[in-house]
C-alpha positions in Angstrom: 0.0 0.0 0.0 1.6 3.3 -1.1 0.4 5.4 1.9 -0.6 3.7 5.2 -3.8 5.1 6.7 -3.6 7.1 9.9 -4.8 5.5 13.2 -8.3 6.9 13.1 -8.8 5.7 9.5 -7.4 2.4 10.5 -9.8 2.1 13.4 -12.6 2.9 11.0 -11.7 0.2 8.6 -11.2 -2.4 11.4 -14.7 -1.6 12.8 -16.4 -1.8 9.5 -14.6 -4.7 7.9 -14.2 -7.0 10.9 -17.1 -5.9 13.2 -15.2 -6.4 16.5 -17.2 -6.7 19.7 -16.8 -3.1 20.9 -18.3 -1.0 18.1 -19.0 2.8 18.1 -22.6 3.7 19.1 -22.9 6.6 16.8 -22.3 7.5 13.1 -18.6 7.6 12.5 -18.5 8.0 8.7 -16.3 10.7 7.1 -15.5 11.2 3.5 -11.8 10.9 4.1 -12.2 7.5 5.9 -14.4 6.2 3.0 -11.8 7.2 0.4 -9.1 5.6 2.5 -11.1 2.4 2.6 -11.5 2.4 -1.2 -7.8 3.0 -1.8 -6.9 0.2 0.6 -9.3 -2.2 -1.1 -7.9 -1.2 -4.5 -4.3 -1.7 -3.4 -5.2 -5.1 -2.0 -6.6 -6.2 -5.4 -3.5 -4.8 -7.1 -1.3 -6.8 -4.7 -3.2 -9.9 -5.6 -2.7 -9.2 -9.3 1.1 -8.7 -8.7 1.2 -12.1 -6.9 -0.9 -13.8 -9.5 -0.1 -12.3 -12.9 -2.1 -15.0 -14.7 -5.2 -13.5 -13.2 -4.7 -10.3 -15.2 -7.5 -10.8 -17.8 -10.1 -11.1 -15.0 -8.6 -8.9 -12.2 -7.2 -6.0 -14.2 -10.8 -4.8 -15.2 -11.6 -4.7 -11.5 -8.5 -2.6 -10.6 -9.5 -0.2 -13.5 -13.0 0.0 -12.1 -11.7 0.9 -8.7 -9.4 3.5 -10.2 -12.4 5.1 -11.9 -14.3 5.1 -8.7 -11.4 7.0 -7.0 -11.1 9.4 -9.8 -14.8 10.4 -10.0 -14.5 13.3 -7.6 -11.7 14.9 -9.6 -12.6 13.9 -13.1 -16.4 13.9 -12.8 -18.9 11.3 -13.8 -19.2 12.8 -17.3 -15.5 12.0 -18.2 -15.5 8.6 -16.3 -18.5 7.4 -18.3 -17.5 8.9 -21.7 -14.1 7.1 -21.5 -15.6 3.7 -21.1 -14.8 1.4 -24.0 -16.0 -2.2 -24.8 -15.5 -4.2 -21.6 -14.9 -1.1 -19.4 -16.7 -0.9 -16.1 -17.4 2.1 -13.9 -18.7 2.0 -10.3 -20.5 4.8 -8.5 -21.6 5.2 -4.9 -24.7 7.4 -4.6 -24.5 7.9 -0.9 -27.6 10.1 -0.5 -29.6 7.4 -2.3 -28.1 4.4 -0.4 -27.4 2.9 -3.8 -24.6 1.6 -6.0 -24.5 1.9 -9.8 -22.5 -0.4 -12.0 -22.0 0.8 -15.6 -20.6 -1.7 -18.1 -19.7 -0.8 -21.7 -20.2 -3.5 -24.3 -19.8 -3.7 -28.0 -23.1 -2.2 -29.0 -24.7 -1.1 -25.8 -24.1 0.1 -22.2 -25.5 -1.8 -19.2 -26.7 0.1 -16.1 -27.3 -2.0 -12.9 -28.5 -0.4 -9.7 -28.7 -1.9 -6.2 -29.6 -1.0 -2.6 -26.7 -1.0 -0.2 -27.7 -0.7 3.5 -30.8 -2.7 4.4 -33.5 -1.0 6.5 -32.9 -0.9 10.2 -35.9 -3.1 11.0 -34.6 -5.9 8.8 -31.1 -5.7 10.4 -32.3 -5.5 14.0 -34.8 -8.4 13.6 -32.2 -10.7 12.0 -30.3 -13.0 14.4 -27.5 -13.7 11.9 -26.5 -12.5 8.5 -29.1 -11.1 6.0 -29.4 -13.1 2.8 -29.4 -10.5 -0.1 -29.1 -10.5 -3.8 -27.4 -7.9 -6.0 -28.0 -6.0 -8.3 -31.7 -5.1 -8.1 -32.6 -3.8 -11.5 -30.9 -3.1 -14.9 -31.4 -1.3 -18.2 -29.4 -1.0 -21.4 -29.0 1.9 -23.9 -27.2 1.8 -27.2 -23.5 2.8 -27.1 -24.2 5.3 -29.9 -26.7 7.1 -27.6 -24.1 7.4 -24.9 -21.7 9.0 -27.3 -24.2 11.9 -27.8 -22.5 14.7 -25.8 -25.8 16.4 -24.9 -27.3 13.2 -23.6 -24.2 12.2 -21.7 -24.0 15.6 -20.1 -27.6 15.4 -19.0 -27.3 11.8 -17.7 -24.1 12.6 -15.8 -25.5 15.7 -14.3 -28.7 13.8 -13.2 -26.7 11.0 -11.5 -24.4 13.6 -9.9 -27.4 15.4 -8.5 -28.8 12.2 -7.1 -25.4 11.6 -5.4 -25.9 14.5 -3.0 -29.7 15.0 -3.0 -31.7 14.1 0.1 -35.3 13.4 -0.9 -37.7 13.2 2.1 -40.1 10.7 0.3 -37.2 8.2 0.2 -36.8 8.1 3.9 -39.0 6.1 6.3 -41.4 8.0 8.4 -42.0 7.9 12.1 -44.9 9.4 14.1 -43.8 12.2 16.4 -46.2 14.7 18.1 -49.1 13.4 16.1 -47.4 14.0 12.8 -45.3 11.8 10.5 -41.7 12.9 10.1 -38.7 11.5 8.3 -36.7 9.0 10.5 -33.2 10.4 10.2 -31.8 7.3 12.0 -33.0 4.8 9.3 -31.6 4.1 5.9 -32.9 5.7 2.7 -34.9 3.7 0.2 -33.0 3.7 -3.2 -36.3 4.3 -5.1 -34.8 7.1 -7.2 -32.1 4.8 -8.4 -33.9 1.5 -8.6 -37.1 3.2 -9.8 -36.7 6.5 -11.5 -33.2 6.3 -13.1 -33.6 2.7 -14.3 -37.1 3.5 -15.6 -35.8 6.5 -17.5 -33.0 4.5 -19.0 -35.4 1.7 -19.9 -37.6 4.2 -21.7 -34.6 5.4 -23.8 -33.4 1.8 -24.3 -34.6 -1.4 -22.8 -35.4 -2.9 -19.4 -33.4 -6.1 -18.9 -32.5 -8.5 -16.1 -29.1 -7.9 -14.5 -26.4 -9.7 -16.4 -25.9 -11.9 -13.3 -26.6 -11.7 -9.6 -24.6 -12.5 -6.5 -26.1 -13.7 -3.3 -24.4 -12.5 -0.1 -24.8 -13.3 3.5 -24.5 -9.7 4.6 -23.5 -9.1 8.2 -24.9 -5.7 8.8 -25.0 -3.8 12.1 -27.0 -0.9 13.6 -26.3 0.5 17.0 -26.7 3.8 18.9 -26.5 5.1 22.4 -27.1 8.8 23.3 -26.4 9.9 19.7 -28.3 11.7 17.0 -27.4 9.2 14.2 -26.6 5.5 14.7 -23.6 3.4 13.7 -24.2 1.6 10.4 -21.8 -0.8 8.9 -20.0 1.0 6.0 -22.1 1.0 2.8 -18.9 1.6 0.9 -17.4 -1.7 2.1 -20.5 -3.5 0.8 -20.4 -1.6 -2.5 -16.8 -2.7 -3.0 -17.4 -6.4 -2.2 -20.5 -6.7 -4.4 -18.9 -5.0 -7.4 -15.7 -7.0 -7.2 -17.6 -10.3 -6.8 -19.8 -9.4 -9.9 -16.8 -8.5 -12.0 -14.8 -11.6 -11.1 -17.8 -14.0 -11.4 -18.7 -12.6 -14.8 -15.2 -12.9 -16.0 -15.1 -16.6 -14.9 -18.5 -17.2 -16.6 -17.2 -15.8 -19.8 -14.1 -18.0 -19.7 -11.7 -15.2 -19.1 -8.3 -16.4 -17.9 -7.4 -16.6 -14.2 -9.1 -18.1 -11.2 -11.5 -16.4 -8.8 -12.7 -17.4 -5.3 
């Protein structure tokens, strides 16, 4: 790893990756910690690639995907998406929508796959073990030619970028307080704007399809709070990375691309 994380970032990664017995009881997420987690994950995949050069055909696209994710803040979604060529994959974390978006360029079309990240609090707290979940949720394809239209690409990238930071009250669960229903800030957001509106819009411009493949994960999620405004949730970024890597490697294996995955 080129730069070792500082002690606070390291504590953050230990808590969210390994879920030790003594976890924070309030929200501890910071953008810097999330980016450090992505870089550490990316460097780990790169280290595996260095140790197993024969895996390059299947693993290199995953490293490139993670590089694109890290470069999104500086380059912008518009440039990341426009640079995708046949076989290229881009991953986006729409934090405000509690959603991940996987974009895969193919020979004649571009596949968009959306999925929820953090499960609702009630599902997590009522589960005695790990939640059994499938990813992605929904998908749509548009022609590659349409994506090359600069006006369309600009509108699409701006729309997705807006969703990245937009808090929409209708997407948050409600709780009754003082005889009125108010947004429950401690619960997770429904990804309805991603799984619903965005995929529906893309389907109207192209075609609604089933995800190329799905992965089933036993997801160990955690919610906890004590005397805090916002609770501790296991890092959605960590789940995003694991799901995306698994999808990329499984699909490479299914396509007969060289190298082994596990």
